[in-house]
Amino acid sequence: RHKFWETQPVGQFKDVGDSSLPDGPIEPPTPLSEVKQEPYNLPNLYEWITCDINSDGVCTEVYNLLTDNYVEDDENMFRFNYSKEFLRWALRPPGYFKSWHIGVRVKSSKKLVAFITGAPARIRVRDEIVLMAEVNFLCVHKKLRSKRLAPVMIKEVTRRVHLENIWQAAYTAGVVLPTPMSTCQYWHRSLNPKKLIDVGFSRLGARMTMSRTIKLFKLPDSTATPGFRKMELHDVPAVTRLLRNYLSQFIVAPDFDENDVEHWLLPKEDVVDSFLVESPETHEITDFCSFYTLPSSILGNPNYSTLKVAYSYYNVSTKTPLLQLMNDVLIVAKQKDFDVFNALDVMQNETFVKELKFGPGDGKLHYYLYNYRIKHAVRSSELGLVLL
Ligand code: NHW
Ligand code: EN5
């Protein structure tokens, strides 16, 4: 059934429920001298390239490939439209490897037709901190699908990750592969219900008119929490402490240090937004929330071409109730003209989605680890990890 995945060190469907297998690495590392030194073979018309994502030209080529060929919803109405600045942010975290930004070109025309990336991360699984590659942006041009190019791309990124002496990876996908360590539900909070209905992202509910729907999703003009403000550079140490302490309760979570927090959470216009609550009395940082910006192209609509979408990222509440904190972040997302705010049911997100009028989406997101077994699947609320 899975001719490729059956050959890989991932949990196999036949082993689901087998408690005799231990948690942890499936295969031991091999000596670096035994890692294949040459790239895997591609069909003859194609060649590997390492993408210099700093180059504006290369970044534009990657952007165009993804804009036209990356992930769509099940009815092909929307397609992810990661911005160039977002791609640069996602692909250049502290300690990144340029060799993990892998493209495939047509030899004759030099056209970019496929892409895959890795980015290094320390991820804690229970009480073990594991150095991993976060693999993302796997994309094969629509005209080259179903030719078994994806397995070659995955083997090549694996080889280049191994060359850096890293033996585990984490990735998410909308499709079921052998085998999810966790499965999450997408939730959506309408901010601009009229546009969402016009483009087919959502539907008018039964016995609902447009004006009642608009009223239902109305939000206050300004945030409610005293001391709520944008995160700044000098907040990095306090946010790191708050976040590390919060994430320690989850079974799988990133192990963020101050450099990681500066990279992943310091606001970057049209890429990532972060807010915190500074107590007006003690000036203590008590709460934190964030979202990233990932628009979707609207396919074949005469009136609209893009949907502005915010995705819930990391949120921490210690003093402000999470419900109030998230209502404030919805208000700022609305002020910034987002059409919809998305969240997965990870961490404590189930505690606010219904009350704040999110509705379940038609999409699921499956989380995977490569070469690391977790015997019992993790509940989504036990996941403290958000991948882009
Ligand atoms: S998930 C988004 C993936 N991208 C898209 O969906 C974009 C649109 N689709 C495409 O471009 C986020 C193509 O359909 C792709 C497949 C390229 C998806 N993950 O070439 P063939 C990520 O980027 C398996 C993994 O003929 P294709 C995460 C499939 O099960 N495997 O198909 C990426 C089959 O194998 P099987 C996937 O449609 C994580 C084989 O590919 C997959 O032309 C990557 C068919 O290949 C997916 N999303 O191209 C893994 N989709 O065994 C990283 C299909 O079933 C692992 N397949 O026969 C870790 C590596 C690092 C390790 C380090 C120690
Ligand atoms: C790796 N980092 O299916 C990423 N999105 O629900 C790969 N549905 O937007 C992950 N189909 O339900 C890929 N509207 C997995 C996600 C692929 C994209 C995807 C889903 C997630 C989505 C929307 C639009 C559906 C259009 C038709 C959806 C309903 C919203 C409604 C709002 C009002 C309250 C009720 C719900």
Tab-separated table of C-alpha atoms and ligand atoms in Angstrom:
chain	number	residue	atom	x	y	z
A	1	ARG	CA	0.000	0.000	0.000
A	2	HIS	CA	2.836	2.437	0.862
A	3	LYS	CA	5.703	1.166	-1.297
A	4	PHE	CA	7.959	4.022	-0.161
A	5	TRP	CA	6.939	4.606	3.455
A	6	GLU	CA	7.123	0.849	4.187
A	7	THR	CA	10.899	1.106	3.666
A	8	GLN	CA	11.390	4.029	6.067
A	9	PRO	CA	12.079	4.152	9.828
A	10	VAL	CA	8.623	5.403	10.792
A	11	GLY	CA	5.896	3.716	12.811
A	12	GLN	CA	4.186	1.186	10.498
A	13	PHE	CA	0.418	0.622	10.481
A	14	LYS	CA	1.013	-3.076	11.285
A	15	ASP	CA	2.754	-2.095	14.535
A	16	VAL	CA	0.014	0.241	15.836
A	17	GLY	CA	-0.885	-0.861	19.344
A	18	ASP	CA	2.199	-3.109	19.735
A	19	SER	CA	3.400	-2.214	23.246
A	20	SER	CA	6.476	-4.453	23.013
A	21	LEU	CA	8.317	-1.893	20.866
A	22	PRO	CA	10.143	0.754	22.920
A	23	ASP	CA	9.631	4.535	22.596
A	24	GLY	CA	12.575	6.407	21.052
A	25	PRO	CA	14.784	6.089	17.953
A	26	ILE	CA	13.756	3.302	15.559
A	27	GLU	CA	17.257	2.983	14.013
A	28	PRO	CA	20.583	3.989	15.596
A	29	PRO	CA	22.707	6.649	13.848
A	30	THR	CA	25.260	5.297	11.373
A	31	PRO	CA	28.864	6.581	11.302
A	32	LEU	CA	29.008	9.766	9.199
A	33	SER	CA	31.541	8.073	6.895
A	34	GLU	CA	28.781	5.588	5.961
A	35	VAL	CA	26.321	8.291	4.900
A	36	LYS	CA	26.004	8.324	1.118
A	37	GLN	CA	28.280	11.113	-0.179
A	38	GLU	CA	26.572	11.694	-3.564
A	39	PRO	CA	23.022	12.912	-4.156
A	40	TYR	CA	20.327	10.373	-5.096
A	41	ASN	CA	19.686	9.885	-8.801
A	42	LEU	CA	17.001	11.972	-10.437
A	43	PRO	CA	15.405	11.153	-13.799
A	44	ASN	CA	17.887	12.306	-16.460
A	45	LEU	CA	16.130	15.521	-17.479
A	46	TYR	CA	16.438	16.974	-13.958
A	47	GLU	CA	19.186	18.233	-11.641
A	48	TRP	CA	19.497	19.046	-7.920
A	49	ILE	CA	20.177	22.569	-6.763
A	50	THR	CA	20.798	24.046	-3.349
A	51	CYS	CA	18.590	27.118	-3.176
A	52	ASP	CA	20.184	30.340	-1.967
A	53	ILE	CA	17.076	31.712	-0.305
A	54	ASN	CA	18.947	34.977	0.396
A	55	SER	CA	18.991	35.630	-3.336
A	56	ASP	CA	15.924	37.565	-4.390
A	57	GLY	CA	15.776	35.765	-7.737
A	58	VAL	CA	15.861	32.273	-6.206
A	59	CYS	CA	13.358	33.273	-3.526
A	60	THR	CA	11.000	34.508	-6.258
A	61	GLU	CA	11.326	31.206	-8.142
A	62	VAL	CA	10.497	29.241	-4.977
A	63	TYR	CA	7.621	31.605	-4.229
A	64	ASN	CA	6.210	31.146	-7.736
A	65	LEU	CA	6.516	27.329	-7.623
A	66	LEU	CA	4.657	27.202	-4.294
A	67	THR	CA	2.081	29.835	-5.282
A	68	ASP	CA	1.057	27.722	-8.279
A	69	ASN	CA	1.596	24.173	-6.964
A	70	TYR	CA	1.496	23.941	-3.155
A	71	VAL	CA	-1.246	22.702	-0.781
A	72	GLU	CA	-4.942	23.095	-1.667
A	73	ASP	CA	-8.087	22.231	0.299
A	74	ASP	CA	-10.014	19.085	-0.651
A	75	GLU	CA	-12.258	20.957	-3.103
A	76	ASN	CA	-9.418	22.918	-4.766
A	77	MET	CA	-10.942	26.289	-3.884
A	78	PHE	CA	-7.949	27.717	-1.978
A	79	ARG	CA	-4.159	27.305	-2.162
A	80	PHE	CA	-1.602	28.335	0.473
A	81	ASN	CA	0.244	31.493	-0.598
A	82	TYR	CA	3.304	31.828	1.663
A	83	SER	CA	4.970	35.227	1.106
A	84	LYS	CA	8.665	35.564	0.239
A	85	GLU	CA	9.380	37.193	3.607
A	86	PHE	CA	7.572	34.329	5.334
A	87	LEU	CA	9.671	31.749	3.444
A	88	ARG	CA	12.884	33.559	4.427
A	89	TRP	CA	11.736	33.579	8.056
A	90	ALA	CA	10.698	29.916	8.030
A	91	LEU	CA	13.913	28.758	6.364
A	92	ARG	CA	16.564	30.763	8.241
A	93	PRO	CA	16.130	30.050	11.978
A	94	PRO	CA	19.207	30.024	14.264
A	95	GLY	CA	21.697	27.431	13.016
A	96	TYR	CA	19.950	26.747	9.702
A	97	PHE	CA	21.685	24.798	6.949
A	98	LYS	CA	21.596	26.200	3.422
A	99	SER	CA	22.139	22.618	2.143
A	100	TRP	CA	18.653	21.718	3.463
A	101	HIS	CA	16.940	24.094	0.975
A	102	ILE	CA	16.658	21.716	-1.941
A	103	GLY	CA	15.315	22.374	-5.409
A	104	VAL	CA	14.992	20.370	-8.611
A	105	ARG	CA	15.415	22.088	-11.965
A	106	VAL	CA	14.825	20.975	-15.559
A	107	LYS	CA	18.400	20.719	-16.935
A	108	SER	CA	17.605	22.287	-20.312
A	109	SER	CA	15.409	25.229	-19.268
A	110	LYS	CA	16.596	25.613	-15.619
A	111	LYS	CA	12.934	25.853	-14.601
A	112	LEU	CA	12.383	25.064	-10.886
A	113	VAL	CA	9.933	22.150	-10.686
A	114	ALA	CA	10.247	20.716	-7.172
A	115	PHE	CA	11.277	21.787	-3.687
A	116	ILE	CA	11.718	20.441	-0.141
A	117	THR	CA	13.259	21.964	2.969
A	118	GLY	CA	14.503	21.150	6.428
A	119	ALA	CA	15.099	23.506	9.338
A	120	PRO	CA	16.852	22.487	12.557
A	121	ALA	CA	14.924	22.424	15.841
A	122	ARG	CA	15.316	21.038	19.333
A	123	ILE	CA	12.128	19.172	20.139
A	124	ARG	CA	11.377	17.648	23.500
A	125	VAL	CA	9.522	14.333	23.493
A	126	ARG	CA	8.491	13.558	27.101
A	127	ASP	CA	11.793	14.184	28.963
A	128	GLU	CA	14.175	13.740	26.025
A	129	ILE	CA	15.406	16.720	23.971
A	130	VAL	CA	15.966	15.551	20.396
A	131	LEU	CA	17.735	17.487	17.649
A	132	MET	CA	15.466	17.276	14.620
A	133	ALA	CA	14.864	18.612	11.133
A	134	GLU	CA	11.464	20.177	10.613
A	135	VAL	CA	10.648	19.172	7.041
A	136	ASN	CA	8.273	21.419	5.107
A	137	PHE	CA	7.425	22.883	1.679
A	138	LEU	CA	7.586	19.557	-0.162
A	139	CYS	CA	6.225	20.452	-3.566
A	140	VAL	CA	6.262	18.844	-7.002
A	141	HIS	CA	4.985	20.814	-9.997
A	142	LYS	CA	1.449	19.770	-10.972
A	143	LYS	CA	2.657	18.504	-14.360
A	144	LEU	CA	5.184	16.127	-12.727
A	145	ARG	CA	2.894	14.464	-10.194
A	146	SER	CA	2.624	10.704	-9.561
A	147	LYS	CA	6.059	9.966	-11.054
A	148	ARG	CA	7.551	8.936	-7.672
A	149	LEU	CA	9.626	12.122	-7.459
A	150	ALA	CA	8.512	12.798	-3.861
A	151	PRO	CA	10.271	9.701	-2.412
A	152	VAL	CA	13.543	10.814	-4.076
A	153	MET	CA	13.128	14.321	-2.628
A	154	ILE	CA	12.494	12.861	0.833
A	155	LYS	CA	15.518	10.526	0.592
A	156	GLU	CA	17.735	13.423	-0.512
A	157	VAL	CA	16.674	15.717	2.331
A	158	THR	CA	17.186	12.770	4.716
A	159	ARG	CA	20.726	12.273	3.391
A	160	ARG	CA	21.582	15.959	3.817
A	161	VAL	CA	20.139	15.978	7.335
A	162	HIS	CA	22.218	12.882	8.180
A	163	LEU	CA	25.352	14.687	6.908
A	164	GLU	CA	24.792	17.195	9.747
A	165	ASN	CA	24.640	14.265	12.195
A	166	ILE	CA	20.890	14.670	12.772
A	167	TRP	CA	18.777	11.484	12.709
A	168	GLN	CA	15.214	12.515	13.514
A	169	ALA	CA	12.620	14.770	11.853
A	170	ALA	CA	9.176	16.234	12.499
A	171	TYR	CA	6.606	17.106	9.835
A	172	THR	CA	2.887	17.651	9.380
A	173	ALA	CA	0.588	16.829	6.481
A	174	GLY	CA	-3.082	16.907	5.604
A	175	VAL	CA	-2.834	13.333	4.298
A	176	VAL	CA	-2.600	10.135	6.343
A	177	LEU	CA	0.807	8.436	6.121
A	178	PRO	CA	2.442	5.720	8.259
A	179	THR	CA	1.728	6.743	11.032
A	180	PRO	CA	0.506	9.885	12.781
A	181	MET	CA	1.807	10.538	16.287
A	182	SER	CA	-1.194	12.876	16.647
A	183	THR	CA	-4.119	14.171	14.585
A	184	CYS	CA	-5.486	17.683	14.991
A	185	GLN	CA	-8.651	19.440	13.912
A	186	TYR	CA	-8.598	22.891	12.263
A	187	TRP	CA	-10.978	25.524	13.714
A	188	HIS	CA	-11.890	28.793	11.982
A	189	ARG	CA	-13.107	32.099	13.464
A	190	SER	CA	-14.801	34.342	10.862
A	191	LEU	CA	-13.648	37.958	11.024
A	192	ASN	CA	-15.057	39.041	7.649
A	193	PRO	CA	-18.063	36.726	7.238
A	194	LYS	CA	-19.453	38.374	4.116
A	195	LYS	CA	-16.245	37.807	2.131
A	196	LEU	CA	-15.839	34.267	3.525
A	197	ILE	CA	-19.330	33.387	2.318
A	198	ASP	CA	-18.867	35.147	-1.056
A	199	VAL	CA	-15.730	33.117	-1.812
A	200	GLY	CA	-17.126	29.788	-0.530
A	201	PHE	CA	-14.873	29.527	2.520
A	202	SER	CA	-17.935	29.363	4.744
A	203	ARG	CA	-21.700	29.060	4.258
A	204	LEU	CA	-24.653	30.969	5.589
A	205	GLY	CA	-25.997	28.904	8.484
A	206	ALA	CA	-29.505	27.500	8.478
A	207	ARG	CA	-32.102	30.162	9.387
A	208	MET	CA	-29.373	32.837	9.230
A	209	THR	CA	-29.396	36.022	7.151
A	210	MET	CA	-26.249	37.876	6.081
A	211	SER	CA	-26.949	40.731	8.506
A	212	ARG	CA	-27.507	38.353	11.458
A	213	THR	CA	-24.269	36.550	10.528
A	214	ILE	CA	-22.291	39.806	10.400
A	215	LYS	CA	-23.704	40.765	13.809
A	216	LEU	CA	-22.878	37.339	15.253
A	217	PHE	CA	-19.174	37.710	14.383
A	218	LYS	CA	-18.811	41.415	15.364
A	219	LEU	CA	-15.930	42.174	17.721
A	220	PRO	CA	-15.189	45.188	19.941
A	221	ASP	CA	-13.130	47.979	18.326
A	222	SER	CA	-10.327	47.762	20.883
A	223	THR	CA	-8.715	45.192	23.184
A	224	ALA	CA	-9.940	44.788	26.780
A	225	THR	CA	-6.900	43.709	28.796
A	226	PRO	CA	-4.978	46.483	30.604
A	227	GLY	CA	-1.258	46.273	29.721
A	228	PHE	CA	-1.883	44.398	26.435
A	229	ARG	CA	0.777	45.481	23.921
A	230	LYS	CA	2.987	44.339	21.042
A	231	MET	CA	6.071	42.280	22.006
A	232	GLU	CA	9.430	44.157	21.700
A	233	LEU	CA	13.096	43.036	21.567
A	234	HIS	CA	13.682	43.769	25.280
A	235	ASP	CA	10.851	41.309	26.125
A	236	VAL	CA	12.749	38.295	24.733
A	237	PRO	CA	14.117	37.051	28.116
A	238	ALA	CA	10.752	37.369	29.898
A	239	VAL	CA	8.818	35.763	27.019
A	240	THR	CA	11.352	32.917	26.871
A	241	ARG	CA	10.889	32.179	30.582
A	242	LEU	CA	7.078	32.359	30.299
A	243	LEU	CA	6.971	30.136	27.214
A	244	ARG	CA	9.499	27.531	28.431
A	245	ASN	CA	7.589	27.138	31.657
A	246	TYR	CA	4.274	26.828	29.802
A	247	LEU	CA	5.495	24.359	27.171
A	248	SER	CA	6.975	22.053	29.820
A	249	GLN	CA	3.489	20.571	30.441
A	250	PHE	CA	3.121	19.122	26.914
A	251	ILE	CA	4.388	15.735	25.751
A	252	VAL	CA	5.891	17.098	22.511
A	253	ALA	CA	7.085	20.716	22.362
A	254	PRO	CA	9.961	22.809	21.036
A	255	ASP	CA	12.818	23.573	23.431
A	256	PHE	CA	13.072	27.321	22.751
A	257	ASP	CA	16.006	29.400	23.994
A	258	GLU	CA	16.239	33.210	23.764
A	259	ASN	CA	17.695	33.076	20.236
A	260	ASP	CA	14.787	30.919	19.077
A	261	VAL	CA	12.236	33.213	20.711
A	262	GLU	CA	13.816	36.251	19.080
A	263	HIS	CA	13.652	34.539	15.703
A	264	TRP	CA	10.249	32.820	15.932
A	265	LEU	CA	8.252	35.232	18.065
A	266	LEU	CA	9.571	38.771	17.754
A	267	PRO	CA	7.019	40.565	15.530
A	268	LYS	CA	7.915	40.676	11.832
A	269	GLU	CA	5.550	42.653	9.670
A	270	ASP	CA	3.101	40.500	7.662
A	271	VAL	CA	4.846	37.344	8.939
A	272	VAL	CA	4.434	36.954	12.697
A	273	ASP	CA	2.588	39.072	15.280
A	274	SER	CA	3.079	38.728	19.032
A	275	PHE	CA	1.448	40.464	21.963
A	276	LEU	CA	1.858	40.232	25.695
A	277	VAL	CA	0.323	41.499	28.881
A	278	GLU	CA	2.610	43.614	31.064
A	279	SER	CA	1.082	44.102	34.484
A	280	PRO	CA	0.426	47.861	34.907
A	281	GLU	CA	1.421	47.540	38.594
A	282	THR	CA	4.395	45.168	38.689
A	283	HIS	CA	5.505	45.393	35.027
A	284	GLU	CA	5.706	41.621	35.069
A	285	ILE	CA	5.003	39.831	31.744
A	286	THR	CA	2.096	37.545	32.644
A	287	ASP	CA	0.551	36.471	29.331
A	288	PHE	CA	1.522	36.073	25.696
A	289	CYS	CA	-0.197	35.371	22.377
A	290	SER	CA	0.895	35.185	18.755
A	291	PHE	CA	-0.206	34.339	15.240
A	292	TYR	CA	1.463	33.998	11.853
A	293	THR	CA	0.247	35.334	8.500
A	294	LEU	CA	-0.406	32.799	5.737
A	295	PRO	CA	-2.767	34.030	3.024
A	296	SER	CA	-4.466	31.640	0.624
A	297	SER	CA	-5.059	32.277	-3.067
A	298	ILE	CA	-8.739	32.069	-3.917
A	299	LEU	CA	-8.950	29.937	-7.050
A	300	GLY	CA	-11.254	31.053	-9.848
A	301	ASN	CA	-13.251	33.765	-8.114
A	302	PRO	CA	-14.017	36.812	-10.273
A	303	ASN	CA	-14.210	39.239	-7.333
A	304	TYR	CA	-11.462	38.205	-4.912
A	305	SER	CA	-7.944	36.779	-5.322
A	306	THR	CA	-6.640	36.336	-1.759
A	307	LEU	CA	-7.915	35.392	1.638
A	308	LYS	CA	-6.031	37.027	4.535
A	309	VAL	CA	-5.574	34.299	7.127
A	310	ALA	CA	-4.021	34.449	10.616
A	311	TYR	CA	-2.935	31.172	12.274
A	312	SER	CA	-2.790	30.849	16.042
A	313	TYR	CA	0.837	30.165	17.032
A	314	TYR	CA	1.997	30.052	20.704
A	315	ASN	CA	-0.232	31.432	23.472
A	316	VAL	CA	0.410	31.469	27.235
A	317	SER	CA	-1.941	32.664	29.942
A	318	THR	CA	-1.005	32.877	33.613
A	319	LYS	CA	-3.082	35.874	34.831
A	320	THR	CA	-5.408	36.936	32.005
A	321	PRO	CA	-8.007	34.225	31.313
A	322	LEU	CA	-7.081	32.498	28.017
A	323	LEU	CA	-10.581	33.286	26.697
A	324	GLN	CA	-10.062	37.029	27.206
A	325	LEU	CA	-6.508	36.929	25.818
A	326	MET	CA	-7.668	35.157	22.654
A	327	ASN	CA	-10.627	37.526	22.277
A	328	ASP	CA	-8.107	40.392	22.344
A	329	VAL	CA	-5.963	38.711	19.704
A	330	LEU	CA	-9.066	38.253	17.504
A	331	ILE	CA	-9.674	41.994	17.892
A	332	VAL	CA	-6.157	42.882	16.721
A	333	ALA	CA	-6.413	40.410	13.826
A	334	LYS	CA	-9.679	42.089	12.804
A	335	GLN	CA	-8.012	45.535	13.094
A	336	LYS	CA	-5.245	44.250	10.810
A	337	ASP	CA	-7.869	43.289	8.229
A	338	PHE	CA	-7.582	39.484	8.418
A	339	ASP	CA	-10.600	37.651	7.001
A	340	VAL	CA	-10.347	34.592	9.246
A	341	PHE	CA	-8.375	33.382	12.286
A	342	ASN	CA	-7.437	29.680	12.263
A	343	ALA	CA	-6.405	27.492	15.174
A	344	LEU	CA	-5.624	23.814	15.693
A	345	ASP	CA	-6.972	21.978	18.746
A	346	VAL	CA	-3.411	21.774	20.175
A	347	MET	CA	-2.333	22.871	23.661
A	348	GLN	CA	-5.296	24.485	25.477
A	349	ASN	CA	-7.028	25.738	22.339
A	350	GLU	CA	-10.108	23.537	22.889
A	351	THR	CA	-10.913	25.637	25.961
A	352	PHE	CA	-11.742	28.754	23.930
A	353	VAL	CA	-12.752	27.762	20.380
A	354	LYS	CA	-16.468	27.176	20.999
A	355	GLU	CA	-16.988	30.167	23.276
A	356	LEU	CA	-15.167	32.474	20.841
A	357	LYS	CA	-17.321	31.276	17.886
A	358	PHE	CA	-14.761	29.258	15.993
A	359	GLY	CA	-16.289	26.489	13.868
A	360	PRO	CA	-14.643	23.161	12.939
A	361	GLY	CA	-13.073	23.121	9.467
A	362	ASP	CA	-13.169	20.321	6.906
A	363	GLY	CA	-9.398	19.847	7.241
A	364	LYS	CA	-7.319	17.780	9.635
A	365	LEU	CA	-3.598	18.020	10.275
A	366	HIS	CA	-1.542	14.919	11.054
A	367	TYR	CA	1.752	15.224	12.958
A	368	TYR	CA	4.626	12.817	12.230
A	369	LEU	CA	8.070	11.968	13.549
A	370	TYR	CA	10.754	10.304	11.414
A	371	ASN	CA	12.921	7.671	13.125
A	372	TYR	CA	11.326	8.196	16.534
A	373	ARG	CA	8.594	5.915	17.844
A	374	ILE	CA	5.912	7.031	20.260
A	375	LYS	CA	3.969	3.899	21.267
A	376	HIS	CA	0.758	5.613	22.225
A	377	ALA	CA	-0.503	8.402	19.965
A	378	VAL	CA	-0.495	11.777	21.665
A	379	ARG	CA	-3.796	13.646	22.183
A	380	SER	CA	-3.850	16.966	20.303
A	381	SER	CA	-4.179	18.793	23.644
A	382	GLU	CA	-0.887	17.169	24.705
A	383	LEU	CA	0.919	18.659	21.680
A	384	GLY	CA	2.846	21.863	22.334
A	385	LEU	CA	4.252	22.165	18.807
A	386	VAL	CA	3.027	24.316	15.895
A	387	LEU	CA	4.733	23.869	12.515
A	388	LEU	CA	4.345	26.451	9.749
B	1	NHW	S1	2.644	18.629	3.798
B	1	NHW	C1	2.482	19.374	2.218
B	1	NHW	C2	3.001	18.515	1.095
B	1	NHW	N1	2.854	19.221	-0.174
B	1	NHW	C3	1.725	19.303	-0.863
B	1	NHW	O1	0.711	18.718	-0.521
B	1	NHW	C4	1.755	20.185	-2.103
B	1	NHW	C5	0.921	19.676	-3.231
B	1	NHW	N2	1.298	18.320	-3.575
B	1	NHW	C6	2.478	17.986	-4.163
B	1	NHW	O2	3.309	18.817	-4.447
B	1	NHW	C7	4.019	19.609	4.513
B	1	NHW	C8	2.703	16.504	-4.416
B	1	NHW	O3	1.469	15.847	-4.424
B	1	NHW	C9	3.642	15.854	-3.373
B	1	NHW	C10	3.705	14.341	-3.630
B	1	NHW	C11	5.038	16.416	-3.510
B	1	NHW	C12	3.135	16.070	-1.941
B	1	NHW	N3	4.425	13.852	2.880
B	1	NHW	O4	6.010	11.668	-6.216
B	1	NHW	P1	4.853	10.818	-5.904
B	1	NHW	C13	5.324	19.037	4.107
B	1	NHW	O5	5.965	19.553	3.211
B	1	NHW	C14	4.073	10.028	-0.557
B	1	NHW	C15	5.124	12.696	2.792
B	1	NHW	O6	4.440	9.851	-6.938
B	1	NHW	P2	3.246	13.221	-5.930
B	1	NHW	C16	5.851	17.834	4.836
B	1	NHW	C17	2.963	9.061	-0.904
B	1	NHW	O7	2.396	8.513	0.293
B	1	NHW	N4	4.922	11.775	1.832
B	1	NHW	O8	3.583	11.709	-5.465
B	1	NHW	C18	6.665	16.910	3.950
B	1	NHW	C19	3.690	8.054	-1.780
B	1	NHW	O9	4.458	7.178	-0.969
B	1	NHW	P3	3.873	5.703	-0.653
B	1	NHW	C20	3.986	12.045	0.914
B	1	NHW	O10	1.824	13.437	-5.609
B	1	NHW	C21	7.156	15.719	4.734
B	1	NHW	C22	4.691	8.939	-2.527
B	1	NHW	O11	4.803	10.174	-1.764
B	1	NHW	C23	3.220	13.224	0.949
B	1	NHW	O12	3.711	13.476	-7.282
B	1	NHW	C24	7.996	14.773	3.892
B	1	NHW	C25	4.172	9.279	-3.909
B	1	NHW	O13	5.151	10.045	-4.538
B	1	NHW	C26	3.474	14.138	1.985
B	1	NHW	N5	2.784	15.304	2.122
B	1	NHW	O14	4.114	14.109	-4.920
B	1	NHW	C27	8.534	13.621	4.689
B	1	NHW	N6	2.378	13.218	-0.094
B	1	NHW	O15	4.820	5.049	0.304
B	1	NHW	C28	9.749	14.020	5.523
B	1	NHW	C29	2.590	12.068	-0.755
B	1	NHW	O16	2.513	5.919	-0.032
B	1	NHW	C30	10.317	12.828	6.269
B	1	NHW	N7	3.549	11.342	-0.156
B	1	NHW	O17	3.767	4.973	-1.959
B	1	NHW	C31	11.533	13.209	7.102
B	1	NHW	C32	12.791	13.401	6.216
B	1	NHW	C33	13.988	13.927	7.023
B	1	NHW	C34	14.566	12.839	7.901
B	1	NHW	C35	15.812	13.263	8.686
B	1	NHW	C36	16.478	12.199	9.673
B	2	EN5	C1	2.065	21.790	6.572
B	2	EN5	N1	2.613	22.825	7.372
B	2	EN5	O1	-7.924	21.763	3.988
B	2	EN5	C2	0.752	22.179	6.035
B	2	EN5	N2	-7.833	23.704	5.067
B	2	EN5	O2	-10.119	23.223	7.831
B	2	EN5	C3	0.042	21.074	5.289
B	2	EN5	N3	-11.266	24.615	5.280
B	2	EN5	O3	-9.438	25.878	5.304
B	2	EN5	C4	-1.319	20.936	5.848
B	2	EN5	N4	-13.124	22.648	1.087
B	2	EN5	O4	-13.473	24.383	6.666
B	2	EN5	C5	-2.396	20.733	4.884
B	2	EN5	N5	-14.326	26.365	6.133
B	2	EN5	C6	-3.746	20.591	5.543
B	2	EN5	C7	-4.681	21.725	5.315
B	2	EN5	C8	-5.063	21.936	3.863
B	2	EN5	C9	-5.987	23.099	3.671
B	2	EN5	C10	-7.326	22.793	4.240
B	2	EN5	C11	-9.117	23.544	5.703
B	2	EN5	C12	-8.910	23.379	7.196
B	2	EN5	C13	-9.943	24.793	5.402
B	2	EN5	C14	-12.188	25.719	5.146
B	2	EN5	C15	-12.578	25.969	3.709
B	2	EN5	C16	-13.210	24.782	3.065
B	2	EN5	C17	-13.491	25.015	1.614
B	2	EN5	C18	-14.014	23.766	0.980
B	2	EN5	C19	-13.396	25.416	6.034
B	2	EN5	C20	-15.444	26.330	7.032
B	2	EN5	C21	-15.242	27.511	7.982
B	2	EN5	C22	-16.481	27.852	8.806
B	2	EN5	C23	-16.313	29.271	9.364
B	2	EN5	C24	-17.506	29.645	10.188
B	2	EN5	C25	-17.751	28.650	11.276
B	2	EN5	C26	-17.866	27.228	10.738
B	2	EN5	C27	-16.661	26.868	9.922
